[in-house]
Amino acid sequence: QVQLQQSGAELAKPGSSVKISCKASGYTFTRYFISWIKQTTGQGLEYIGYIYAGSGRTNYNEKFKGKATLTVDNSSNTAFMQLNSLTPDDSAVYYCAREGTGSSYFDYWGQGVMVTVSS
Amino acid sequence: DIVLTQSPALAVSLGQRATISCRASQTVSISRYTLMHWYQQKPGQQPKLLIYRASNLESGIPARFSGSGSGTDFTLTINPVQADDIATYYCQQSRESPPTFGGGTKLELK
């Protein structure tokens, strides 16, 4: 069965970076896009961007350009998102999600990673 | 960006019909496809896909869930509502990049 297993919660200081992971199993990793989505109480669900695991091609929401960097390691079926120059506004739950074929909906989600930015 | 508007909450009785609406700031239909999707999220859990492309039931989702609509107005119907359906429901469009989500409708018991 398809599973996306994300890394654990992060506590980070303002100005630092974190890198969270999303390990996929149960399907052919290189045939799908992995998207990343931010959830906060105030802003709800926000789309960060996607990476196509087959080629490494990325596309970012303008709002998150420079904030997030998406990469993949096909040898371990793992996608990564690095968040840079952290501020308290980056405190959120971050999900990875697989895009269903062709229509940019998200058919499988990771369990989420809580990132807390605090001094 | 396309803005999706949902009512914040809806109170229903068990066994009754729940109708959750989502209005888009512009059409999310293109050609023969309608690029609106629905998710359920329970506290402490990740969202779960219920309906894709407006009216297609995702595999494994009970048939009491259904979706309808086109253009800018969409509905998720749960009939009959069961206790396990108490959750927050989100619509999401993929007509334009970036994909955007509605603010969510919290389904509550009367």
PDB file of C-alpha atoms in Angstrom:
ATOM      1  CA  GLN A   1       0.000   0.000   0.000  1.00  0.00           C
ATOM      2  CA  VAL A   2       1.130   3.545  -0.669  1.00  0.00           C
ATOM      3  CA  GLN A   3       2.739   5.235   2.318  1.00  0.00           C
ATOM      4  CA  LEU A   4       4.540   8.514   2.850  1.00  0.00           C
ATOM      5  CA  GLN A   5       6.536   8.529   6.092  1.00  0.00           C
ATOM      6  CA  GLN A   6       7.796  11.907   7.248  1.00  0.00           C
ATOM      7  CA  SER A   7      10.575  12.731   9.667  1.00  0.00           C
ATOM      8  CA  GLY A   8      10.027  13.930  13.214  1.00  0.00           C
ATOM      9  CA  ALA A   9       9.155  17.272  14.749  1.00  0.00           C
ATOM     10  CA  GLU A  10      11.692  20.081  14.577  1.00  0.00           C
ATOM     11  CA  LEU A  11      12.475  22.895  16.975  1.00  0.00           C
ATOM     12  CA  ALA A  12      14.616  25.537  15.289  1.00  0.00           C
ATOM     13  CA  LYS A  13      15.967  28.978  16.070  1.00  0.00           C
ATOM     14  CA  PRO A  14      15.151  32.062  13.994  1.00  0.00           C
ATOM     15  CA  GLY A  15      17.550  32.444  11.085  1.00  0.00           C
ATOM     16  CA  SER A  16      18.423  28.757  10.915  1.00  0.00           C
ATOM     17  CA  SER A  17      17.356  26.067   8.418  1.00  0.00           C
ATOM     18  CA  VAL A  18      15.643  22.707   8.710  1.00  0.00           C
ATOM     19  CA  LYS A  19      15.438  19.816   6.271  1.00  0.00           C
ATOM     20  CA  ILE A  20      12.506  17.450   6.544  1.00  0.00           C
ATOM     21  CA  SER A  21      12.084  14.177   4.720  1.00  0.00           C
ATOM     22  CA  CYS A  22       9.291  12.147   3.167  1.00  0.00           C
ATOM     23  CA  LYS A  23      10.016   8.492   2.436  1.00  0.00           C
ATOM     24  CA  ALA A  24       7.707   6.872  -0.091  1.00  0.00           C
ATOM     25  CA  SER A  25       6.797   3.219  -0.389  1.00  0.00           C
ATOM     26  CA  GLY A  26       4.245   1.045  -2.138  1.00  0.00           C
ATOM     27  CA  TYR A  27       4.494   2.621  -5.597  1.00  0.00           C
ATOM     28  CA  THR A  28       7.016   3.546  -8.295  1.00  0.00           C
ATOM     29  CA  PHE A  29       8.520   6.694  -6.811  1.00  0.00           C
ATOM     30  CA  THR A  30       9.890   8.124 -10.049  1.00  0.00           C
ATOM     31  CA  ARG A  31       6.493   8.159 -11.793  1.00  0.00           C
ATOM     32  CA  TYR A  32       4.839  10.709  -9.544  1.00  0.00           C
ATOM     33  CA  PHE A  33       5.070  14.260  -8.307  1.00  0.00           C
ATOM     34  CA  ILE A  34       5.532  14.951  -4.614  1.00  0.00           C
ATOM     35  CA  SER A  35       4.031  18.190  -3.354  1.00  0.00           C
ATOM     36  CA  TRP A  36       4.566  20.002  -0.080  1.00  0.00           C
ATOM     37  CA  ILE A  37       1.806  21.789   1.806  1.00  0.00           C
ATOM     38  CA  LYS A  38       1.936  24.061   4.855  1.00  0.00           C
ATOM     39  CA  GLN A  39      -0.836  24.126   7.443  1.00  0.00           C
ATOM     40  CA  THR A  40      -1.339  26.759  10.084  1.00  0.00           C
ATOM     41  CA  THR A  41      -4.342  27.731  12.151  1.00  0.00           C
ATOM     42  CA  GLY A  42      -4.314  31.230  10.743  1.00  0.00           C
ATOM     43  CA  GLN A  43      -3.569  30.667   7.053  1.00  0.00           C
ATOM     44  CA  GLY A  44      -5.026  27.188   6.609  1.00  0.00           C
ATOM     45  CA  LEU A  45      -3.547  24.961   3.911  1.00  0.00           C
ATOM     46  CA  GLU A  46      -0.985  26.563   1.583  1.00  0.00           C
ATOM     47  CA  TYR A  47       0.681  24.942  -1.390  1.00  0.00           C
ATOM     48  CA  ILE A  48       4.459  25.250  -1.368  1.00  0.00           C
ATOM     49  CA  GLY A  49       5.465  23.454  -4.558  1.00  0.00           C
ATOM     50  CA  TYR A  50       6.184  20.153  -6.198  1.00  0.00           C
ATOM     51  CA  ILE A  51       9.066  18.039  -7.358  1.00  0.00           C
ATOM     52  CA  TYR A  52       8.805  15.408 -10.070  1.00  0.00           C
ATOM     53  CA  ALA A  53      10.750  12.471  -8.720  1.00  0.00           C
ATOM     54  CA  GLY A  54      11.544  11.139 -12.199  1.00  0.00           C
ATOM     55  CA  SER A  55      13.586  14.171 -13.238  1.00  0.00           C
ATOM     56  CA  GLY A  56      13.969  16.384 -10.186  1.00  0.00           C
ATOM     57  CA  ARG A  57      12.041  19.157 -11.921  1.00  0.00           C
ATOM     58  CA  THR A  58      10.560  21.572  -9.424  1.00  0.00           C
ATOM     59  CA  ASN A  59       7.875  24.235  -9.384  1.00  0.00           C
ATOM     60  CA  TYR A  60       7.321  26.613  -6.498  1.00  0.00           C
ATOM     61  CA  ASN A  61       4.460  28.794  -5.372  1.00  0.00           C
ATOM     62  CA  GLU A  62       5.795  32.344  -5.757  1.00  0.00           C
ATOM     63  CA  LYS A  63       5.142  32.900  -2.061  1.00  0.00           C
ATOM     64  CA  PHE A  64       7.643  30.210  -1.106  1.00  0.00           C
ATOM     65  CA  LYS A  65      10.415  30.890  -3.612  1.00  0.00           C
ATOM     66  CA  GLY A  66      13.604  31.395  -1.657  1.00  0.00           C
ATOM     67  CA  LYS A  67      12.031  29.920   1.462  1.00  0.00           C
ATOM     68  CA  ALA A  68      11.717  26.266   0.421  1.00  0.00           C
ATOM     69  CA  THR A  69      14.066  24.035  -1.569  1.00  0.00           C
ATOM     70  CA  LEU A  70      12.779  20.676  -2.802  1.00  0.00           C
ATOM     71  CA  THR A  71      15.015  17.732  -3.647  1.00  0.00           C
ATOM     72  CA  VAL A  72      14.739  13.961  -4.064  1.00  0.00           C
ATOM     73  CA  ASP A  73      16.968  10.936  -3.557  1.00  0.00           C
ATOM     74  CA  ASN A  74      15.706   8.234  -5.883  1.00  0.00           C
ATOM     75  CA  SER A  75      18.051   5.639  -4.387  1.00  0.00           C
ATOM     76  CA  SER A  76      16.032   5.798  -1.149  1.00  0.00           C
ATOM     77  CA  ASN A  77      12.645   6.896  -2.551  1.00  0.00           C
ATOM     78  CA  THR A  78      12.811   9.988  -0.373  1.00  0.00           C
ATOM     79  CA  ALA A  79      11.807  13.579  -0.988  1.00  0.00           C
ATOM     80  CA  PHE A  80      13.190  16.446   1.046  1.00  0.00           C
ATOM     81  CA  MET A  81      12.196  20.004   1.775  1.00  0.00           C
ATOM     82  CA  GLN A  82      14.663  22.480   3.226  1.00  0.00           C
ATOM     83  CA  LEU A  83      13.261  25.632   4.800  1.00  0.00           C
ATOM     84  CA  ASN A  84      15.687  28.528   5.009  1.00  0.00           C
ATOM     85  CA  SER A  85      16.043  31.689   7.069  1.00  0.00           C
ATOM     86  CA  LEU A  86      13.371  30.562   9.486  1.00  0.00           C
ATOM     87  CA  THR A  87      11.092  33.036  11.234  1.00  0.00           C
ATOM     88  CA  PRO A  88       8.226  32.416  13.673  1.00  0.00           C
ATOM     89  CA  ASP A  89       5.845  32.658  10.677  1.00  0.00           C
ATOM     90  CA  ASP A  90       7.352  29.409   9.407  1.00  0.00           C
ATOM     91  CA  SER A  91       6.041  27.558  12.463  1.00  0.00           C
ATOM     92  CA  ALA A  92       3.500  25.131  11.017  1.00  0.00           C
ATOM     93  CA  VAL A  93       2.752  21.540  10.165  1.00  0.00           C
ATOM     94  CA  TYR A  94       4.286  20.587   6.844  1.00  0.00           C
ATOM     95  CA  TYR A  95       2.881  17.749   4.767  1.00  0.00           C
ATOM     96  CA  CYS A  96       4.228  15.926   1.773  1.00  0.00           C
ATOM     97  CA  ALA A  97       1.597  14.526  -0.567  1.00  0.00           C
ATOM     98  CA  ARG A  98       1.584  12.494  -3.743  1.00  0.00           C
ATOM     99  CA  GLU A  99      -0.169  14.055  -6.701  1.00  0.00           C
ATOM    100  CA  GLY A 100      -2.813  11.915  -8.320  1.00  0.00           C
ATOM    101  CA  THR A 101      -2.294  11.376 -12.005  1.00  0.00           C
ATOM    102  CA  GLY A 102      -2.914  14.348 -14.231  1.00  0.00           C
ATOM    103  CA  SER A 103      -5.121  16.646 -12.201  1.00  0.00           C
ATOM    104  CA  SER A 104      -3.043  17.949  -9.319  1.00  0.00           C
ATOM    105  CA  TYR A 105      -5.056  16.539  -6.486  1.00  0.00           C
ATOM    106  CA  PHE A 106      -3.342  14.830  -3.569  1.00  0.00           C
ATOM    107  CA  ASP A 107      -4.236  11.181  -3.160  1.00  0.00           C
ATOM    108  CA  TYR A 108      -1.796  10.207  -0.400  1.00  0.00           C
ATOM    109  CA  TRP A 109      -0.403  12.377   2.397  1.00  0.00           C
ATOM    110  CA  GLY A 110       2.353  11.994   4.905  1.00  0.00           C
ATOM    111  CA  GLN A 111       1.513  12.269   8.591  1.00  0.00           C
ATOM    112  CA  GLY A 112       2.941  15.791   8.785  1.00  0.00           C
ATOM    113  CA  VAL A 113       5.927  17.369  10.510  1.00  0.00           C
ATOM    114  CA  MET A 114       5.502  20.098  13.084  1.00  0.00           C
ATOM    115  CA  VAL A 115       8.157  22.768  12.771  1.00  0.00           C
ATOM    116  CA  THR A 116       8.433  25.238  15.639  1.00  0.00           C
ATOM    117  CA  VAL A 117      10.617  28.318  15.252  1.00  0.00           C
ATOM    118  CA  SER A 118      11.470  29.904  18.546  1.00  0.00           C
ATOM    119  CA  SER A 119      14.428  31.490  20.239  1.00  0.00           C
TER     120      SER A 119
ATOM    121  CA  ASP B   1      -4.605  33.041  -7.062  1.00  0.00           C
ATOM    122  CA  ILE B   2      -8.061  31.469  -7.125  1.00  0.00           C
ATOM    123  CA  VAL B   3      -9.814  32.053  -3.789  1.00  0.00           C
ATOM    124  CA  LEU B   4     -12.084  29.307  -2.470  1.00  0.00           C
ATOM    125  CA  THR B   5     -14.726  30.316   0.074  1.00  0.00           C
ATOM    126  CA  GLN B   6     -16.327  27.873   2.512  1.00  0.00           C
ATOM    127  CA  SER B   7     -18.622  28.447   5.472  1.00  0.00           C
ATOM    128  CA  PRO B   8     -16.622  27.956   8.682  1.00  0.00           C
ATOM    129  CA  ALA B   9     -18.995  25.481  10.296  1.00  0.00           C
ATOM    130  CA  LEU B  10     -22.083  23.353   9.751  1.00  0.00           C
ATOM    131  CA  ALA B  11     -24.166  21.667  12.436  1.00  0.00           C
ATOM    132  CA  VAL B  12     -25.986  18.451  11.559  1.00  0.00           C
ATOM    133  CA  SER B  13     -27.766  15.586  13.280  1.00  0.00           C
ATOM    134  CA  LEU B  14     -26.613  12.007  12.922  1.00  0.00           C
ATOM    135  CA  GLY B  15     -28.480  10.254  10.131  1.00  0.00           C
ATOM    136  CA  GLN B  16     -29.288  13.493   8.347  1.00  0.00           C
ATOM    137  CA  ARG B  17     -27.846  14.981   5.168  1.00  0.00           C
ATOM    138  CA  ALA B  18     -24.932  17.419   5.309  1.00  0.00           C
ATOM    139  CA  THR B  19     -24.316  19.776   2.409  1.00  0.00           C
ATOM    140  CA  ILE B  20     -20.975  21.586   2.407  1.00  0.00           C
ATOM    141  CA  SER B  21     -20.426  24.303  -0.150  1.00  0.00           C
ATOM    142  CA  CYS B  22     -17.377  25.824  -1.807  1.00  0.00           C
ATOM    143  CA  ARG B  23     -17.388  28.849  -4.086  1.00  0.00           C
ATOM    144  CA  ALA B  24     -14.450  29.728  -6.332  1.00  0.00           C
ATOM    145  CA  SER B  25     -13.476  33.273  -7.309  1.00  0.00           C
ATOM    146  CA  GLN B  26     -13.307  32.136 -10.943  1.00  0.00           C
ATOM    147  CA  THR B  27     -14.179  29.039 -12.896  1.00  0.00           C
ATOM    148  CA  VAL B  28     -12.233  25.863 -12.140  1.00  0.00           C
ATOM    149  CA  SER B  29     -13.597  23.999 -15.130  1.00  0.00           C
ATOM    150  CA  ILE B  30     -11.482  23.487 -18.238  1.00  0.00           C
ATOM    151  CA  SER B  31     -12.605  21.562 -21.282  1.00  0.00           C
ATOM    152  CA  ARG B  32     -14.510  18.531 -19.965  1.00  0.00           C
ATOM    153  CA  TYR B  33     -12.678  18.521 -16.614  1.00  0.00           C
ATOM    154  CA  THR B  34     -13.717  20.242 -13.427  1.00  0.00           C
ATOM    155  CA  LEU B  35     -10.662  20.598 -11.251  1.00  0.00           C
ATOM    156  CA  MET B  36     -12.192  20.750  -7.778  1.00  0.00           C
ATOM    157  CA  HIS B  37     -11.358  18.200  -5.107  1.00  0.00           C
ATOM    158  CA  TRP B  38     -12.478  17.510  -1.537  1.00  0.00           C
ATOM    159  CA  TYR B  39     -10.638  16.341   1.565  1.00  0.00           C
ATOM    160  CA  GLN B  40     -11.553  15.314   5.102  1.00  0.00           C
ATOM    161  CA  GLN B  41      -9.287  16.099   8.031  1.00  0.00           C
ATOM    162  CA  LYS B  42      -9.722  14.890  11.594  1.00  0.00           C
ATOM    163  CA  PRO B  43      -7.828  16.485  14.508  1.00  0.00           C
ATOM    164  CA  GLY B  44      -4.196  15.442  14.606  1.00  0.00           C
ATOM    165  CA  GLN B  45      -4.404  13.651  11.266  1.00  0.00           C
ATOM    166  CA  GLN B  46      -3.433  14.444   7.704  1.00  0.00           C
ATOM    167  CA  PRO B  47      -6.089  15.346   5.136  1.00  0.00           C
ATOM    168  CA  LYS B  48      -7.676  12.445   3.266  1.00  0.00           C
ATOM    169  CA  LEU B  49      -8.863  12.672  -0.337  1.00  0.00           C
ATOM    170  CA  LEU B  50     -12.609  12.039  -0.675  1.00  0.00           C
ATOM    171  CA  ILE B  51     -13.644  13.333  -4.091  1.00  0.00           C
ATOM    172  CA  TYR B  52     -11.528  14.277  -7.103  1.00  0.00           C
ATOM    173  CA  ARG B  53     -12.517  16.245 -10.196  1.00  0.00           C
ATOM    174  CA  ALA B  54     -15.752  17.406  -8.557  1.00  0.00           C
ATOM    175  CA  SER B  55     -17.693  14.146  -8.530  1.00  0.00           C
ATOM    176  CA  ASN B  56     -15.363  11.138  -8.580  1.00  0.00           C
ATOM    177  CA  LEU B  57     -15.330   9.076  -5.392  1.00  0.00           C
ATOM    178  CA  GLU B  58     -11.821   8.097  -4.318  1.00  0.00           C
ATOM    179  CA  SER B  59     -11.258   4.384  -3.866  1.00  0.00           C
ATOM    180  CA  GLY B  60     -12.201   3.155  -0.403  1.00  0.00           C
ATOM    181  CA  ILE B  61     -14.389   6.163   0.440  1.00  0.00           C
ATOM    182  CA  PRO B  62     -17.961   5.266   1.480  1.00  0.00           C
ATOM    183  CA  ALA B  63     -20.718   5.935  -1.028  1.00  0.00           C
ATOM    184  CA  ARG B  64     -22.496   8.261   1.417  1.00  0.00           C
ATOM    185  CA  PHE B  65     -20.016  10.902   0.243  1.00  0.00           C
ATOM    186  CA  SER B  66     -20.717  12.584  -3.078  1.00  0.00           C
ATOM    187  CA  GLY B  67     -19.629  15.704  -4.912  1.00  0.00           C
ATOM    188  CA  SER B  68     -21.275  17.929  -7.466  1.00  0.00           C
ATOM    189  CA  GLY B  69     -20.964  21.276  -9.157  1.00  0.00           C
ATOM    190  CA  SER B  70     -19.278  23.045 -12.020  1.00  0.00           C
ATOM    191  CA  GLY B  71     -17.837  26.429 -12.876  1.00  0.00           C
ATOM    192  CA  THR B  72     -17.571  28.251  -9.559  1.00  0.00           C
ATOM    193  CA  ASP B  73     -20.044  26.506  -7.229  1.00  0.00           C
ATOM    194  CA  PHE B  74     -19.472  23.117  -5.680  1.00  0.00           C
ATOM    195  CA  THR B  75     -21.045  20.884  -3.068  1.00  0.00           C
ATOM    196  CA  LEU B  76     -19.892  17.983  -0.964  1.00  0.00           C
ATOM    197  CA  THR B  77     -22.815  15.936   0.354  1.00  0.00           C
ATOM    198  CA  ILE B  78     -22.700  13.395   3.145  1.00  0.00           C
ATOM    199  CA  ASN B  79     -25.887  11.340   3.417  1.00  0.00           C
ATOM    200  CA  PRO B  80     -26.485  10.014   5.965  1.00  0.00           C
ATOM    201  CA  VAL B  81     -23.997  11.598   8.379  1.00  0.00           C
ATOM    202  CA  GLN B  82     -22.337   9.152  10.746  1.00  0.00           C
ATOM    203  CA  ALA B  83     -20.414   9.893  13.925  1.00  0.00           C
ATOM    204  CA  ASP B  84     -17.123   9.086  12.169  1.00  0.00           C
ATOM    205  CA  ASP B  85     -17.770  11.921   9.692  1.00  0.00           C
ATOM    206  CA  ILE B  86     -17.288  14.655  12.297  1.00  0.00           C
ATOM    207  CA  ALA B  87     -14.245  16.447  10.881  1.00  0.00           C
ATOM    208  CA  THR B  88     -13.196  19.484   8.884  1.00  0.00           C
ATOM    209  CA  TYR B  89     -13.723  19.413   5.127  1.00  0.00           C
ATOM    210  CA  TYR B  90     -11.627  21.299   2.588  1.00  0.00           C
ATOM    211  CA  CYS B  91     -12.103  22.000  -1.078  1.00  0.00           C
ATOM    212  CA  GLN B  92      -9.070  22.447  -3.337  1.00  0.00           C
ATOM    213  CA  GLN B  93      -8.735  23.654  -6.924  1.00  0.00           C
ATOM    214  CA  SER B  94      -6.093  22.719  -9.448  1.00  0.00           C
ATOM    215  CA  ARG B  95      -7.388  24.775 -12.389  1.00  0.00           C
ATOM    216  CA  GLU B  96      -4.656  27.346 -11.935  1.00  0.00           C
ATOM    217  CA  SER B  97      -1.261  27.327 -10.327  1.00  0.00           C
ATOM    218  CA  PRO B  98      -0.768  27.487  -7.445  1.00  0.00           C
ATOM    219  CA  PRO B  99      -3.362  25.007  -6.233  1.00  0.00           C
ATOM    220  CA  THR B 100      -5.379  26.621  -3.468  1.00  0.00           C
ATOM    221  CA  PHE B 101      -7.567  25.361  -0.641  1.00  0.00           C
ATOM    222  CA  GLY B 102     -10.705  26.646   0.956  1.00  0.00           C
ATOM    223  CA  GLY B 103     -10.609  27.672   4.575  1.00  0.00           C
ATOM    224  CA  GLY B 104     -12.411  24.528   5.666  1.00  0.00           C
ATOM    225  CA  THR B 105     -15.872  23.719   7.001  1.00  0.00           C
ATOM    226  CA  LYS B 106     -16.033  22.127  10.434  1.00  0.00           C
ATOM    227  CA  LEU B 107     -18.855  19.620  10.613  1.00  0.00           C
ATOM    228  CA  GLU B 108     -20.393  19.596  14.076  1.00  0.00           C
ATOM    229  CA  LEU B 109     -23.196  17.681  15.758  1.00  0.00           C
ATOM    230  CA  LYS B 110     -26.425  19.438  16.653  1.00  0.00           C
TER     231      LYS B 110
END
